[in-house]
Each structure stands twice: as structure tokens, then as C-alpha cells.
Amino acid sequence: MNSSELVGPQDNAAHLEHATHQIHNTPFSALLTAAMLFFGISACALFFLSIQHAAHAGWSVIVTRVMEAVASFIPVGGIVLLILTLLNVGGIAHLYHWMDKDLIDPNSPNFDVILYEKSKFLNIPFYVVRILIYVIGSWFFVWKIKKVSKRLDETKDRKDYKALYNWSVGYIAFFGFASAAWAWDFLMSIDPHWYSTLYIWYSMVSTLSSAVAVIIIVAVYLKKKGVLPQFNDNHLHDLAKFLFATSMLWTYLFFDQFMLYWYANIPEEVRYFFDRFAYYKYTFLPMLIINFLIPLLVLVSSSIKRNYKVVTTMAVLVILGHWLDFFNMVMPGTVGPFWNNAYTFLLVVGAFLFMVGLFVLVVMSALSKLKLIPEGNPLVKESKIFEYPF
């Protein structure tokens, strides 16, 4: 008996249904890739801002409003993710095959014991509740921190400055939980048989590096337009240091995760990487060059970190590199090998440009409503005269 005789009609039908779902998933996968990137950027911008407030950092006060404006995208990005969640729950999109109730029914011929064991966490009601917690929680913190920051400008009261510190610490704690959990829910559960304990840090640092890049681009743009002249080479230098540091941290986490799986060589674990090497090598390998090698070679120099054109160019490249990173997280598990065509290219690029346009609209609208220099912050003078000592 040859292998073809072992495959029955039901297997062919199941394979055809799976392939149909993967092709049908393309527009939703493209939107999830871009939406997760920009929602993560806005959430990490608020995280980065909260760290500055919690540390009473003086140098970064000049770009406080830039970080607040970038964080203002949280509600919009969250709504896009909620819509995608509802489309999956309603069966219109099929990005998460663990949502198929047939797979956790012990009496079903398609019963999956691994998904059954994980169903205490991966079940639709609890999943929707978690998504609401991430979106509403992040939305609340960005609203509260911006409100207290604006009030501090008006009152210059130390009590408001203390409140800003307290709410920032609160968001750091919330973000520590939420950023881990939404990485599980939105990204890692695409491949529910596979897991990585480093995945939450890896995906978070990808958006953190992108957030620093966006802050650089917006701050430099405002300076070139003449509305933020207080932003100088020293502020750029420190932001470029964070861009370099987060790029190296991302590389460390990528290598650490990959090396451990390669060394263990357990079939059910390395399959995750085999699929990417087999079908996504044209996006997987360039991602490493853009996110690691280029930042390493370009930003290692201290003098280069003061060059506006070079640093801004690097910031744009880093964002594109981490977009590829999210592409590689989402597409293999949702679209499979059916991505290498003009249809998918147009959808992926179109979804990215749509989210970029929406992001720019929200951020610029937020900036137009903010006083660019937070004069109520007691450290604003220190930020204005900040000079890097080396």
C-alpha cells in the first residue's frame, strides 16, 4: 500500500478547507500585522513616557508631548483590534483555529488534546474579556496620564506632579501584565501548539524599538518645522542611544529564543522556525539585517547619533524592519505558503499604509491640541539646558 492510499477523502476535504481558510485570511492577517505593530508602538510610547516620569528624568521632558501624542493612538488601535476580535469570534475571519469548538470536543473526529488542555485559557468568552481589559485599561491610563500632565501645566502644583508619578508607576505595572498577555492572545495563539517563554519579551521589545523610532521621527519633524526648537542634538543623541539599545536587546532575545530551540531540536518546537525558513526566507532574513546589522554598524558611533538625517533614516528603517518582524509572526500561521503573490503584496502594503495614515492623523491631531513644552513640569528647565557630557 502506498502513501496515497492512506489518505482518505475526508483528509483531502480537511486539507482543502484549511487551504481555503488560509487564502481567506489574507486581508485579516495583513490588518492584524499592521494593527498590532501600531497599537504596540503607542502602548510602548506610553510605557517609555511612564518610565521617564517614574525615574524623574530631566532630559526627556522636552519630548513629553511627543510621547503623549504617539500614545494617543491607543484607543484607535485598540478599536481596530476589537473589530478583528469580533470578526474572528463571529467566524468571518479564521486567524485562530483554536476557536473551532470541534477541536475541543472529545467526541469529535477532529479532537485535539493539546487545544483541549489549553481551553481553560484559550476559550472565546475569557479571550474577549482579556481583550477588553487590554484595550480599556490602556485607554484609561493614556487618558489619565495626559489629563494629569495637562493639569500640571495649569497648576504647577507638586501634588499633580506626584499624581503623574503615581499614575505612571501604575501603568508600568499594568503594561508589564498586559503586554505579555496580549502577545499570547493576538500573536502566539495563532500557533497554539507552539509556545515560547521568551516570546512576550521579544514581541514587546520589537514595538518598544519602533516606538523610540517614531518618537525620533516626530520630534525631528517638529524641530524642522520650527515649533520645537528646544529639541537639540543632545536629546537626539539620547533617543538614538535608546534606538541602538533596543535594537541590540531585540537581537539578543531573537538569538536566545532561536538558539534554545535549535539546540533542543524537538520536532514539535522547531516546526515554527522551519515554516518560516521554508516559505518566508525572503522576509525572515532581511528582517535580521534591518533590525540588527544595520543599527549595529550605523548607530555604534557617538557622533552619528547627533546626525539628524542619519538617525531619522535609521528610525524609518527600524519601523520597516519590525513591520517585517510582525509579518513573520502573523502570516506563516494564518496564510501559510499562500503569500507570495501580487494579491497578498497589495493587501499587506495597503493595510500598512492604511494604519500609517490613521496613525499620522491621530498623532498630529493630538499634537495640535497640546502645549508642546510642558512648562508645569519642575524639570523642564533642566531639559532645556540638557547637554550630553561626552
PDB file of N, CA and C in Angstrom, residues 307-386:
ATOM      1  N   ASN A 307      23.529  63.147  14.218  1.00  0.00           N
ATOM      2  CA  ASN A 307      23.241  63.488  12.825  1.00  0.00           C
ATOM      3  C   ASN A 307      21.750  63.264  12.550  1.00  0.00           C
ATOM      4  N   TYR A 308      21.025  64.350  12.308  1.00  0.00           N
ATOM      5  CA  TYR A 308      19.568  64.265  12.163  1.00  0.00           C
ATOM      6  C   TYR A 308      19.153  63.375  10.995  1.00  0.00           C
ATOM      7  N   LYS A 309      19.810  63.524   9.858  1.00  0.00           N
ATOM      8  CA  LYS A 309      19.422  62.755   8.678  1.00  0.00           C
ATOM      9  C   LYS A 309      19.678  61.263   8.870  1.00  0.00           C
ATOM     10  N   VAL A 310      20.841  60.941   9.420  1.00  0.00           N
ATOM     11  CA  VAL A 310      21.188  59.526   9.606  1.00  0.00           C
ATOM     12  C   VAL A 310      20.266  58.870  10.629  1.00  0.00           C
ATOM     13  N   VAL A 311      20.068  59.529  11.762  1.00  0.00           N
ATOM     14  CA  VAL A 311      19.238  58.946  12.822  1.00  0.00           C
ATOM     15  C   VAL A 311      17.787  58.810  12.362  1.00  0.00           C
ATOM     16  N   THR A 312      17.280  59.813  11.657  1.00  0.00           N
ATOM     17  CA  THR A 312      15.900  59.735  11.156  1.00  0.00           C
ATOM     18  C   THR A 312      15.753  58.615  10.134  1.00  0.00           C
ATOM     19  N   THR A 313      16.740  58.476   9.249  1.00  0.00           N
ATOM     20  CA  THR A 313      16.716  57.382   8.275  1.00  0.00           C
ATOM     21  C   THR A 313      16.729  56.032   8.973  1.00  0.00           C
ATOM     22  N   MET A 314      17.563  55.909  10.005  1.00  0.00           N
ATOM     23  CA  MET A 314      17.619  54.668  10.771  1.00  0.00           C
ATOM     24  C   MET A 314      16.292  54.395  11.460  1.00  0.00           C
ATOM     25  N   ALA A 315      15.646  55.441  11.953  1.00  0.00           N
ATOM     26  CA  ALA A 315      14.348  55.271  12.621  1.00  0.00           C
ATOM     27  C   ALA A 315      13.312  54.711  11.647  1.00  0.00           C
ATOM     28  N   VAL A 316      13.299  55.226  10.422  1.00  0.00           N
ATOM     29  CA  VAL A 316      12.363  54.725   9.405  1.00  0.00           C
ATOM     30  C   VAL A 316      12.664  53.264   9.087  1.00  0.00           C
ATOM     31  N   LEU A 317      13.948  52.931   8.936  1.00  0.00           N
ATOM     32  CA  LEU A 317      14.339  51.548   8.642  1.00  0.00           C
ATOM     33  C   LEU A 317      13.937  50.603   9.763  1.00  0.00           C
ATOM     34  N   VAL A 318      14.116  51.039  10.999  1.00  0.00           N
ATOM     35  CA  VAL A 318      13.763  50.194  12.145  1.00  0.00           C
ATOM     36  C   VAL A 318      12.266  49.896  12.157  1.00  0.00           C
ATOM     37  N   ILE A 319      11.453  50.896  11.870  1.00  0.00           N
ATOM     38  CA  ILE A 319       9.998  50.670  11.820  1.00  0.00           C
ATOM     39  C   ILE A 319       9.654  49.655  10.731  1.00  0.00           C
ATOM     40  N   LEU A 320      10.254  49.806   9.553  1.00  0.00           N
ATOM     41  CA  LEU A 320      10.008  48.857   8.467  1.00  0.00           C
ATOM     42  C   LEU A 320      10.502  47.464   8.839  1.00  0.00           C
ATOM     43  N   GLY A 321      11.642  47.401   9.523  1.00  0.00           N
ATOM     44  CA  GLY A 321      12.185  46.113   9.942  1.00  0.00           C
ATOM     45  C   GLY A 321      11.281  45.394  10.924  1.00  0.00           C
ATOM     46  N   HIS A 322      10.709  46.132  11.842  1.00  0.00           N
ATOM     47  CA  HIS A 322       9.831  45.494  12.825  1.00  0.00           C
ATOM     48  C   HIS A 322       8.443  45.220  12.256  1.00  0.00           C
ATOM     49  N   TRP A 323       8.075  45.945  11.213  1.00  0.00           N
ATOM     50  CA  TRP A 323       6.867  45.558  10.472  1.00  0.00           C
ATOM     51  C   TRP A 323       7.080  44.183   9.842  1.00  0.00           C
ATOM     52  N   LEU A 324       8.258  43.959   9.273  1.00  0.00           N
ATOM     53  CA  LEU A 324       8.594  42.629   8.752  1.00  0.00           C
ATOM     54  C   LEU A 324       8.591  41.593   9.866  1.00  0.00           C
ATOM     55  N   ASP A 325       9.056  41.992  11.045  1.00  0.00           N
ATOM     56  CA  ASP A 325       9.062  41.091  12.194  1.00  0.00           C
ATOM     57  C   ASP A 325       7.639  40.628  12.520  1.00  0.00           C
ATOM     58  N   PHE A 326       6.710  41.573  12.592  1.00  0.00           N
ATOM     59  CA  PHE A 326       5.316  41.214  12.878  1.00  0.00           C
ATOM     60  C   PHE A 326       4.696  40.434  11.717  1.00  0.00           C
ATOM     61  N   PHE A 327       5.104  40.751  10.503  1.00  0.00           N
ATOM     62  CA  PHE A 327       4.672  39.978   9.335  1.00  0.00           C
ATOM     63  C   PHE A 327       5.059  38.513   9.512  1.00  0.00           C
ATOM     64  N   ASN A 328       6.285  38.280   9.964  1.00  0.00           N
ATOM     65  CA  ASN A 328       6.763  36.913  10.168  1.00  0.00           C
ATOM     66  C   ASN A 328       6.123  36.234  11.372  1.00  0.00           C
ATOM     67  N   MET A 329       5.615  37.002  12.311  1.00  0.00           N
ATOM     68  CA  MET A 329       4.896  36.416  13.443  1.00  0.00           C
ATOM     69  C   MET A 329       3.489  35.983  13.047  1.00  0.00           C
ATOM     70  N   VAL A 330       2.849  36.764  12.187  1.00  0.00           N
ATOM     71  CA  VAL A 330       1.425  36.567  11.894  1.00  0.00           C
ATOM     72  C   VAL A 330       1.186  35.685  10.669  1.00  0.00           C
ATOM     73  N   MET A 331       1.826  35.990   9.557  1.00  0.00           N
ATOM     74  CA  MET A 331       1.440  35.401   8.271  1.00  0.00           C
ATOM     75  C   MET A 331       1.679  33.891   8.154  1.00  0.00           C
ATOM     76  N   PRO A 332       2.810  33.334   8.620  1.00  0.00           N
ATOM     77  CA  PRO A 332       3.005  31.891   8.444  1.00  0.00           C
ATOM     78  C   PRO A 332       1.909  31.039   9.072  1.00  0.00           C
ATOM     79  N   GLY A 333       1.404  31.445  10.229  1.00  0.00           N
ATOM     80  CA  GLY A 333       0.380  30.657  10.905  1.00  0.00           C
ATOM     81  C   GLY A 333      -1.024  30.909  10.410  1.00  0.00           C
ATOM     82  N   THR A 334      -1.239  31.991   9.670  1.00  0.00           N
ATOM     83  CA  THR A 334      -2.591  32.330   9.209  1.00  0.00           C
ATOM     84  C   THR A 334      -2.771  32.173   7.703  1.00  0.00           C
ATOM     85  N   VAL A 335      -1.727  32.470   6.953  1.00  0.00           N
ATOM     86  CA  VAL A 335      -1.803  32.401   5.491  1.00  0.00           C
ATOM     87  C   VAL A 335      -0.992  31.231   4.944  1.00  0.00           C
ATOM     88  N   GLY A 336       0.017  30.790   5.702  1.00  0.00           N
ATOM     89  CA  GLY A 336       0.829  29.668   5.262  1.00  0.00           C
ATOM     90  C   GLY A 336       1.644  30.002   4.031  1.00  0.00           C
ATOM     91  N   PRO A 337       1.752  29.060   3.087  1.00  0.00           N
ATOM     92  CA  PRO A 337       2.584  29.298   1.905  1.00  0.00           C
ATOM     93  C   PRO A 337       1.918  30.154   0.832  1.00  0.00           C
ATOM     94  N   PHE A 338       0.672  30.598   1.084  1.00  0.00           N
ATOM     95  CA  PHE A 338      -0.095  31.296   0.038  1.00  0.00           C
ATOM     96  C   PHE A 338       0.085  32.814   0.103  1.00  0.00           C
ATOM     97  N   TRP A 339       1.297  33.271   0.328  1.00  0.00           N
ATOM     98  CA  TRP A 339       1.522  34.710   0.493  1.00  0.00           C
ATOM     99  C   TRP A 339       2.317  35.322  -0.656  1.00  0.00           C
ATOM    100  N   ASN A 340       3.034  34.503  -1.388  1.00  0.00           N
ATOM    101  CA  ASN A 340       3.994  35.011  -2.368  1.00  0.00           C
ATOM    102  C   ASN A 340       3.311  35.318  -3.699  1.00  0.00           C
ATOM    103  N   ASN A 341       2.433  36.346  -3.682  1.00  0.00           N
ATOM    104  CA  ASN A 341       1.712  36.725  -4.895  1.00  0.00           C
ATOM    105  C   ASN A 341       1.347  38.206  -4.814  1.00  0.00           C
ATOM    106  N   ALA A 342       0.943  38.771  -5.947  1.00  0.00           N
ATOM    107  CA  ALA A 342       0.641  40.209  -6.014  1.00  0.00           C
ATOM    108  C   ALA A 342      -0.553  40.577  -5.139  1.00  0.00           C
ATOM    109  N   TYR A 343      -1.539  39.683  -5.056  1.00  0.00           N
ATOM    110  CA  TYR A 343      -2.736  39.934  -4.248  1.00  0.00           C
ATOM    111  C   TYR A 343      -2.358  40.164  -2.788  1.00  0.00           C
ATOM    112  N   THR A 344      -1.545  39.267  -2.242  1.00  0.00           N
ATOM    113  CA  THR A 344      -1.125  39.401  -0.845  1.00  0.00           C
ATOM    114  C   THR A 344      -0.257  40.631  -0.653  1.00  0.00           C
ATOM    115  N   PHE A 345       0.638  40.878  -1.600  1.00  0.00           N
ATOM    116  CA  PHE A 345       1.515  42.050  -1.505  1.00  0.00           C
ATOM    117  C   PHE A 345       0.699  43.335  -1.411  1.00  0.00           C
ATOM    118  N   LEU A 346      -0.299  43.466  -2.263  1.00  0.00           N
ATOM    119  CA  LEU A 346      -1.127  44.676  -2.256  1.00  0.00           C
ATOM    120  C   LEU A 346      -1.909  44.809  -0.952  1.00  0.00           C
ATOM    121  N   LEU A 347      -2.417  43.693  -0.441  1.00  0.00           N
ATOM    122  CA  LEU A 347      -3.177  43.738   0.806  1.00  0.00           C
ATOM    123  C   LEU A 347      -2.287  44.102   1.992  1.00  0.00           C
ATOM    124  N   VAL A 348      -1.104  43.502   2.047  1.00  0.00           N
ATOM    125  CA  VAL A 348      -0.194  43.751   3.169  1.00  0.00           C
ATOM    126  C   VAL A 348       0.296  45.197   3.153  1.00  0.00           C
ATOM    127  N   VAL A 349       0.741  45.659   1.998  1.00  0.00           N
ATOM    128  CA  VAL A 349       1.211  47.044   1.884  1.00  0.00           C
ATOM    129  C   VAL A 349       0.050  48.014   2.092  1.00  0.00           C
ATOM    130  N   GLY A 350      -1.102  47.691   1.544  1.00  0.00           N
ATOM    131  CA  GLY A 350      -2.272  48.551   1.712  1.00  0.00           C
ATOM    132  C   GLY A 350      -2.692  48.675   3.164  1.00  0.00           C
ATOM    133  N   ALA A 351      -2.696  47.551   3.892  1.00  0.00           N
ATOM    134  CA  ALA A 351      -3.053  47.581   5.317  1.00  0.00           C
ATOM    135  C   ALA A 351      -2.042  48.398   6.111  1.00  0.00           C
ATOM    136  N   PHE A 352      -0.771  48.247   5.757  1.00  0.00           N
ATOM    137  CA  PHE A 352       0.277  49.012   6.445  1.00  0.00           C
ATOM    138  C   PHE A 352       0.104  50.510   6.197  1.00  0.00           C
ATOM    139  N   LEU A 353      -0.110  50.892   4.941  1.00  0.00           N
ATOM    140  CA  LEU A 353      -0.282  52.310   4.615  1.00  0.00           C
ATOM    141  C   LEU A 353      -1.554  52.875   5.245  1.00  0.00           C
ATOM    142  N   PHE A 354      -2.595  52.062   5.316  1.00  0.00           N
ATOM    143  CA  PHE A 354      -3.830  52.496   5.972  1.00  0.00           C
ATOM    144  C   PHE A 354      -3.574  52.812   7.439  1.00  0.00           C
ATOM    145  N   MET A 355      -2.856  51.919   8.128  1.00  0.00           N
ATOM    146  CA  MET A 355      -2.575  52.138   9.547  1.00  0.00           C
ATOM    147  C   MET A 355      -1.603  53.301   9.739  1.00  0.00           C
ATOM    148  N   VAL A 356      -0.648  53.473   8.821  1.00  0.00           N
ATOM    149  CA  VAL A 356       0.266  54.621   8.892  1.00  0.00           C
ATOM    150  C   VAL A 356      -0.524  55.917   8.769  1.00  0.00           C
ATOM    151  N   GLY A 357      -1.418  55.981   7.788  1.00  0.00           N
ATOM    152  CA  GLY A 357      -2.230  57.186   7.603  1.00  0.00           C
ATOM    153  C   GLY A 357      -3.100  57.487   8.806  1.00  0.00           C
ATOM    154  N   LEU A 358      -3.723  56.447   9.352  1.00  0.00           N
ATOM    155  CA  LEU A 358      -4.566  56.612  10.537  1.00  0.00           C
ATOM    156  C   LEU A 358      -3.731  57.066  11.731  1.00  0.00           C
ATOM    157  N   PHE A 359      -2.548  56.475  11.852  1.00  0.00           N
ATOM    158  CA  PHE A 359      -1.639  56.809  12.950  1.00  0.00           C
ATOM    159  C   PHE A 359      -1.189  58.267  12.861  1.00  0.00           C
ATOM    160  N   VAL A 360      -0.767  58.696  11.682  1.00  0.00           N
ATOM    161  CA  VAL A 360      -0.313  60.081  11.486  1.00  0.00           C
ATOM    162  C   VAL A 360      -1.448  61.059  11.771  1.00  0.00           C
ATOM    163  N   LEU A 361      -2.636  60.741  11.309  1.00  0.00           N
ATOM    164  CA  LEU A 361      -3.795  61.602  11.540  1.00  0.00           C
ATOM    165  C   LEU A 361      -4.061  61.782  13.032  1.00  0.00           C
ATOM    166  N   VAL A 362      -4.051  60.683  13.775  1.00  0.00           N
ATOM    167  CA  VAL A 362      -4.338  60.741  15.216  1.00  0.00           C
ATOM    168  C   VAL A 362      -3.235  61.478  15.964  1.00  0.00           C
ATOM    169  N   VAL A 363      -1.973  61.162  15.651  1.00  0.00           N
ATOM    170  CA  VAL A 363      -0.842  61.773  16.360  1.00  0.00           C
ATOM    171  C   VAL A 363      -0.779  63.273  16.093  1.00  0.00           C
ATOM    172  N   MET A 364      -0.913  63.678  14.840  1.00  0.00           N
ATOM    173  CA  MET A 364      -0.851  65.101  14.517  1.00  0.00           C
ATOM    174  C   MET A 364      -2.045  65.863  15.084  1.00  0.00           C
ATOM    175  N   SER A 365      -3.189  65.224  15.092  1.00  0.00           N
ATOM    176  CA  SER A 365      -4.370  65.842  15.701  1.00  0.00           C
ATOM    177  C   SER A 365      -4.158  66.037  17.200  1.00  0.00           C
ATOM    178  N   ALA A 366      -3.562  65.040  17.853  1.00  0.00           N
ATOM    179  CA  ALA A 366      -3.277  65.147  19.287  1.00  0.00           C
ATOM    180  C   ALA A 366      -2.262  66.248  19.563  1.00  0.00           C
ATOM    181  N   LEU A 367      -1.234  66.346  18.720  1.00  0.00           N
ATOM    182  CA  LEU A 367      -0.213  67.384  18.901  1.00  0.00           C
ATOM    183  C   LEU A 367      -0.800  68.782  18.770  1.00  0.00           C
ATOM    184  N   SER A 368      -1.753  68.935  17.862  1.00  0.00           N
ATOM    185  CA  SER A 368      -2.354  70.256  17.648  1.00  0.00           C
ATOM    186  C   SER A 368      -3.142  70.738  18.865  1.00  0.00           C
ATOM    187  N   LYS A 369      -3.509  69.808  19.741  1.00  0.00           N
ATOM    188  CA  LYS A 369      -4.292  70.158  20.928  1.00  0.00           C
ATOM    189  C   LYS A 369      -3.436  70.261  22.187  1.00  0.00           C
ATOM    190  N   LEU A 370      -2.135  70.018  22.037  1.00  0.00           N
ATOM    191  CA  LEU A 370      -1.246  70.009  23.196  1.00  0.00           C
ATOM    192  C   LEU A 370      -0.308  71.208  23.181  1.00  0.00           C
ATOM    193  N   LYS A 371       0.045  71.667  24.356  1.00  0.00           N
ATOM    194  CA  LYS A 371       1.094  72.668  24.507  1.00  0.00           C
ATOM    195  C   LYS A 371       2.425  71.923  24.454  1.00  0.00           C
ATOM    196  N   LEU A 372       3.229  72.194  23.419  1.00  0.00           N
ATOM    197  CA  LEU A 372       4.381  71.344  23.134  1.00  0.00           C
ATOM    198  C   LEU A 372       5.427  71.327  24.244  1.00  0.00           C
ATOM    199  N   ILE A 373       5.555  72.406  24.994  1.00  0.00           N
ATOM    200  CA  ILE A 373       6.506  72.434  26.111  1.00  0.00           C
ATOM    201  C   ILE A 373       5.727  72.358  27.424  1.00  0.00           C
ATOM    202  N   PRO A 374       5.925  71.298  28.206  1.00  0.00           N
ATOM    203  CA  PRO A 374       5.209  71.151  29.486  1.00  0.00           C
ATOM    204  C   PRO A 374       5.818  72.046  30.564  1.00  0.00           C
ATOM    205  N   GLU A 375       5.469  73.310  30.551  1.00  0.00           N
ATOM    206  CA  GLU A 375       6.080  74.290  31.449  1.00  0.00           C
ATOM    207  C   GLU A 375       5.794  74.002  32.924  1.00  0.00           C
ATOM    208  N   GLY A 376       4.760  73.225  33.208  1.00  0.00           N
ATOM    209  CA  GLY A 376       4.448  72.922  34.601  1.00  0.00           C
ATOM    210  C   GLY A 376       5.338  71.864  35.215  1.00  0.00           C
ATOM    211  N   ASN A 377       6.063  71.144  34.398  1.00  0.00           N
ATOM    212  CA  ASN A 377       6.965  70.111  34.912  1.00  0.00           C
ATOM    213  C   ASN A 377       8.168  70.772  35.577  1.00  0.00           C
ATOM    214  N   PRO A 378       8.473  70.435  36.838  1.00  0.00           N
ATOM    215  CA  PRO A 378       9.583  71.103  37.539  1.00  0.00           C
ATOM    216  C   PRO A 378      10.951  70.838  36.923  1.00  0.00           C
ATOM    217  N   LEU A 379      11.040  69.857  36.021  1.00  0.00           N
ATOM    218  CA  LEU A 379      12.324  69.519  35.406  1.00  0.00           C
ATOM    219  C   LEU A 379      12.474  70.093  33.999  1.00  0.00           C
ATOM    220  N   VAL A 380      11.548  70.961  33.589  1.00  0.00           N
ATOM    221  CA  VAL A 380      11.575  71.456  32.217  1.00  0.00           C
ATOM    222  C   VAL A 380      12.813  72.307  31.941  1.00  0.00           C
ATOM    223  N   LYS A 381      13.267  73.076  32.920  1.00  0.00           N
ATOM    224  CA  LYS A 381      14.466  73.895  32.714  1.00  0.00           C
ATOM    225  C   LYS A 381      15.697  73.017  32.523  1.00  0.00           C
ATOM    226  N   GLU A 382      15.758  71.942  33.291  1.00  0.00           N
ATOM    227  CA  GLU A 382      16.876  71.008  33.142  1.00  0.00           C
ATOM    228  C   GLU A 382      16.897  70.419  31.735  1.00  0.00           C
ATOM    229  N   SER A 383      15.719  70.121  31.207  1.00  0.00           N
ATOM    230  CA  SER A 383      15.631  69.545  29.867  1.00  0.00           C
ATOM    231  C   SER A 383      16.057  70.547  28.795  1.00  0.00           C
ATOM    232  N   LYS A 384      15.715  71.824  28.996  1.00  0.00           N
ATOM    233  CA  LYS A 384      16.060  72.851  28.013  1.00  0.00           C
ATOM    234  C   LYS A 384      17.566  73.066  27.913  1.00  0.00           C
ATOM    235  N   ILE A 385      18.267  72.925  29.034  1.00  0.00           N
ATOM    236  CA  ILE A 385      19.715  73.165  29.026  1.00  0.00           C
ATOM    237  C   ILE A 385      20.505  71.861  29.021  1.00  0.00           C
ATOM    238  N   PHE A 386      19.796  70.744  28.835  1.00  0.00           N
ATOM    239  CA  PHE A 386      20.448  69.436  28.876  1.00  0.00           C
ATOM    240  C   PHE A 386      21.568  69.350  27.849  1.00  0.00           C
TER     241      PHE A 386
END
